[in-house]
Short mmCIF file of C-alpha atoms in Angstrom, two decimals:
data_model
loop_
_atom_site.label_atom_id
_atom_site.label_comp_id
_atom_site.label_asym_id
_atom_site.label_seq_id
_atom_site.Cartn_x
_atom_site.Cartn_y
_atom_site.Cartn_z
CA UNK B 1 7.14 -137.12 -46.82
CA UNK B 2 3.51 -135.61 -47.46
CA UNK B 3 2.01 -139.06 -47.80
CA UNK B 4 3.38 -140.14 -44.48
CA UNK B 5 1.57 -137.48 -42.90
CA UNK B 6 -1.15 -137.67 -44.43
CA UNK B 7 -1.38 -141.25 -43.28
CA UNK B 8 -0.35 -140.28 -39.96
CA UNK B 9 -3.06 -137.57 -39.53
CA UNK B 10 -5.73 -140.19 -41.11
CA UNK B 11 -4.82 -142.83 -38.21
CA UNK B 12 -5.13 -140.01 -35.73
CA UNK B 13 -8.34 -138.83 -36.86
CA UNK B 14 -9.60 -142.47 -37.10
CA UNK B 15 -8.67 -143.33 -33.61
CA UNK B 16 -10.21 -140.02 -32.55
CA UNK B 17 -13.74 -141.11 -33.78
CA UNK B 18 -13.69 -144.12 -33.08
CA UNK B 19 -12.87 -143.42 -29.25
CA UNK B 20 -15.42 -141.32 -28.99
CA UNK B 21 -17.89 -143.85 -30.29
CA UNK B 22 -19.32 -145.02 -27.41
CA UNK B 23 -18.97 -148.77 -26.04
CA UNK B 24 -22.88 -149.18 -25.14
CA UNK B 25 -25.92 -147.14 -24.84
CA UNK B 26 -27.71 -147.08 -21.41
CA UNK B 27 -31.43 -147.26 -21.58
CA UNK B 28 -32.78 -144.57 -19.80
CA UNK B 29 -36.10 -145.90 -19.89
CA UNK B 30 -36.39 -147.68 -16.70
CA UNK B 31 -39.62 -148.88 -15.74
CA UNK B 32 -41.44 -151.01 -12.53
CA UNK B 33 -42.00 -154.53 -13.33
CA UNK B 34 -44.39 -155.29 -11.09
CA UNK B 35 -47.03 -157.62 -12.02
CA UNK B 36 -50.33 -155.98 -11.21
CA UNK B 37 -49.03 -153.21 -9.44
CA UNK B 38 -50.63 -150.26 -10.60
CA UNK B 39 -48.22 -147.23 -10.07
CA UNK B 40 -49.30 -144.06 -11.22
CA UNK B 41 -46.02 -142.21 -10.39
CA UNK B 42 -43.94 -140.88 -13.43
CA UNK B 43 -41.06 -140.68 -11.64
CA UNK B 44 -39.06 -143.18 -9.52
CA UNK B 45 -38.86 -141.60 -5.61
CA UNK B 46 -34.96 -140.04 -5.02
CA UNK B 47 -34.65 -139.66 -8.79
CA UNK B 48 -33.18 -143.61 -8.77
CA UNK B 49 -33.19 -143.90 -12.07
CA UNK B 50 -31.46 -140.52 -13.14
CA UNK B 51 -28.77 -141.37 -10.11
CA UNK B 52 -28.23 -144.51 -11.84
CA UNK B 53 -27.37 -143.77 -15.16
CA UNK B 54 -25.40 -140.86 -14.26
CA UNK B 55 -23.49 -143.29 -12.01
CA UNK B 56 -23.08 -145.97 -14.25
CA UNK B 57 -21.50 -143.41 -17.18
CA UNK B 58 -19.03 -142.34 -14.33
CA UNK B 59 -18.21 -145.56 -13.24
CA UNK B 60 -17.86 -146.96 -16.86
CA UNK B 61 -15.25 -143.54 -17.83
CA UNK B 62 -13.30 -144.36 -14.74
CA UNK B 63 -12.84 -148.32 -16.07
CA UNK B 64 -12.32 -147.34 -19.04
CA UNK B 65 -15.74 -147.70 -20.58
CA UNK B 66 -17.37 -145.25 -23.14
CA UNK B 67 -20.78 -145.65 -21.80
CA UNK B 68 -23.47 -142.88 -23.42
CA UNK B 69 -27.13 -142.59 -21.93
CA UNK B 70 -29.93 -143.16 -24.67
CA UNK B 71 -33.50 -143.45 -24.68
CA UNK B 72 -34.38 -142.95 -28.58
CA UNK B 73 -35.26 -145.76 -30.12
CA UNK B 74 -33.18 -145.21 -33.13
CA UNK B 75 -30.15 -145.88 -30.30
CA UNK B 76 -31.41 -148.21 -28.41
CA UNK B 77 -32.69 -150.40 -31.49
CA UNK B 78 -29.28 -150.10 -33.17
CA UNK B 79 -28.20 -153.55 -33.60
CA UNK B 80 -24.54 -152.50 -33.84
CA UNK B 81 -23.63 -150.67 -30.12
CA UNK B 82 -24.84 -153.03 -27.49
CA UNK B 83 -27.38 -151.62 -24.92
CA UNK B 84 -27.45 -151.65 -21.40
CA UNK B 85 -31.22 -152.01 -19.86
CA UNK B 86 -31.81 -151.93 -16.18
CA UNK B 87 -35.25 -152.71 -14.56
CA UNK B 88 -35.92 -151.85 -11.11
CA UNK B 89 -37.12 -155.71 -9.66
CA UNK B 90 -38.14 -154.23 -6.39
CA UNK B 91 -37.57 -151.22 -4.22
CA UNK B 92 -38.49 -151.11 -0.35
CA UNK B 93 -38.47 -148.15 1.36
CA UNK B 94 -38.60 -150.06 4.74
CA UNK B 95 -42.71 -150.59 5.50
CA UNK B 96 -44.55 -153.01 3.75
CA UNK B 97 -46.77 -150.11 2.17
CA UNK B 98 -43.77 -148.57 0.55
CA UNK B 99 -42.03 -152.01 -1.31
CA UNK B 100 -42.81 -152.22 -4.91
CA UNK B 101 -42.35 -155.80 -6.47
CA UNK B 102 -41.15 -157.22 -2.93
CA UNK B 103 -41.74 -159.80 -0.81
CA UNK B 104 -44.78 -158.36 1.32
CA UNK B 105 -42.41 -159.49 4.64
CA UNK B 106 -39.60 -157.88 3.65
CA UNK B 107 -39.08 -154.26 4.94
CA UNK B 108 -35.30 -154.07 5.06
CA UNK B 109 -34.75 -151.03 2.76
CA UNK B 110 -32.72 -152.21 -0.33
CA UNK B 111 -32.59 -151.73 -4.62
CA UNK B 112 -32.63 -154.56 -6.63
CA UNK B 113 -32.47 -154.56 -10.49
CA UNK B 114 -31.88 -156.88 -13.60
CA UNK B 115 -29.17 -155.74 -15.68
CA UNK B 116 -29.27 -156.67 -19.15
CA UNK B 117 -26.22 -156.51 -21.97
CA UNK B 118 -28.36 -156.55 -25.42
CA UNK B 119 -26.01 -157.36 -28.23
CA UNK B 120 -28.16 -157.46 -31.25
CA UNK B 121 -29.80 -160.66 -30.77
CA UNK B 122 -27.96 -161.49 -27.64
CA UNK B 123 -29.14 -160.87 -24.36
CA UNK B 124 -27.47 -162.09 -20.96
CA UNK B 125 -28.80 -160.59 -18.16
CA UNK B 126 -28.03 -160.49 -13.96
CA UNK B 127 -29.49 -159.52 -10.97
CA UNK B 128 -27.17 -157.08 -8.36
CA UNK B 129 -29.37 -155.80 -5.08
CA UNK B 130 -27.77 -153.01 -2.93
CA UNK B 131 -28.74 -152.13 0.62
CA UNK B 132 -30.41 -148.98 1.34
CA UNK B 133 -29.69 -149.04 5.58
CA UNK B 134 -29.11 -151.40 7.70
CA UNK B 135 -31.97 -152.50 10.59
CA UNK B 136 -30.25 -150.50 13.27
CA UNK B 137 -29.50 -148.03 10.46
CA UNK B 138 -33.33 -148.09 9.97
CA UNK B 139 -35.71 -145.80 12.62
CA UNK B 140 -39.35 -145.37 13.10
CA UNK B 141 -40.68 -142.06 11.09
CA UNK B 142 -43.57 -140.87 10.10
CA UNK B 143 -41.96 -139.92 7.15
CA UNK B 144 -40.61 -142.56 4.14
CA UNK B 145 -38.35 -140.23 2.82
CA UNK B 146 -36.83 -139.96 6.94
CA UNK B 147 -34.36 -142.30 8.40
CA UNK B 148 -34.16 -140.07 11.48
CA UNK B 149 -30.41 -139.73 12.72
CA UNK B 150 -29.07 -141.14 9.83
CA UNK B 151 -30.18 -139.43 7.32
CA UNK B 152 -32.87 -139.26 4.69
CA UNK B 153 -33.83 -142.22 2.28
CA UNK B 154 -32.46 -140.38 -0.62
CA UNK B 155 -29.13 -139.50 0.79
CA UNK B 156 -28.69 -143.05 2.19
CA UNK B 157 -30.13 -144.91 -1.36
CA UNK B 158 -27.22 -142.60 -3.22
CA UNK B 159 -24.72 -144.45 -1.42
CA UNK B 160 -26.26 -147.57 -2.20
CA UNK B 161 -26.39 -147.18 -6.32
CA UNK B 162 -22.92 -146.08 -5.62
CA UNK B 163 -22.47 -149.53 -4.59
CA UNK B 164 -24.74 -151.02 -7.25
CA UNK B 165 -23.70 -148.87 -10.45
CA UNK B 166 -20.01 -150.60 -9.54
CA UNK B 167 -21.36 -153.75 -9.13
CA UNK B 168 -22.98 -153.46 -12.70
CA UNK B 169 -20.06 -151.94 -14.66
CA UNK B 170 -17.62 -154.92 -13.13
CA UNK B 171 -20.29 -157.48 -14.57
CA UNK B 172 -21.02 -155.31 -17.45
CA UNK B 173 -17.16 -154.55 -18.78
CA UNK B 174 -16.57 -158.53 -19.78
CA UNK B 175 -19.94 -158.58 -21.12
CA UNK B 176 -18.57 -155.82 -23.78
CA UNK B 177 -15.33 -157.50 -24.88
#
């Protein structure tokens, strides 16, 4: 009778640790990838990046994914947990002087980023774009961070990595099985 629960509390406490071993590691590291673009900034505007993550580890618990944020290199150079990475292709705030990695023409105010799964010497990757506003959603303003009646830029670009962090997580959960 002991060794049965002995077994039974082994099993218990090795499905306990290995559930909370998380799936993938999300690079927190995001970076622009714009080719001669010299952008001083340490910080993406609206905190993108941070919004992100956090909404990709929310999205992932709520499919079922054990997603953990990581930007150590000891975790993201693991080769055993697979990595998410996520570079910002191009942001446009809606002028031409406020697009980063954009067609110069394009003004409508959207996110666009390559995902990447990194499975130790694997790597499949996928771009997923999200629309900031809309063009009637979109008003004249001196200020970037101002959509006039509908809000700011940061309140409105929340909604859209909403959009995008589920976006990712559907193309990322096969990508993990």
């Amino acid at each position: 009778m002991k060794c049965r629960a002995i077994i039974s509390a082994l099993a218990l406490f090795s499905a306990a640790a290995h559930a909370a071993e998380p799936q993938a590691y999300i690079n927190e590291n995001f970076g622009f990838n714009v080719k001669g673009y010299k952008y001083n900034q340490s910080e993406f505007p609206c905190d993108i990046d941070k919004n992100l993550v956090a909404l990709l580890v929310e999205r992932g618990k709520k499919s079922g994914l054990n997603l953990e944020p990581a930007n150590t290199a000891d975790k993201i150079h693991n080769g055993v947990i697979p990595v998410i990475a996520i570079d910002v292709e191009q942001l446009v705030l809606g002028r031409k002087e406020r697009s980063y990695g954009a067609d110069p023409h394009s003004t409508l105010p959207k996110v666009q980023v390559t995902a990447a799964v990194i499975k130790g010497d694997e790597l499949v990757t996928a771009k997923h774009t999200c629309a900031i506003a809309t063009l009637n959603q979109v008003t004249p303003s001196s200020n970037v961070l101002d959509l006039g009646t509908t809000g700011t830029i940061c309140s409105v670009t929340r909604r859209c990595l909403r959009d995008l962090s589920k976006d990712i997580i559907n193309w990322v959960a096969p990508q993990l099985n």
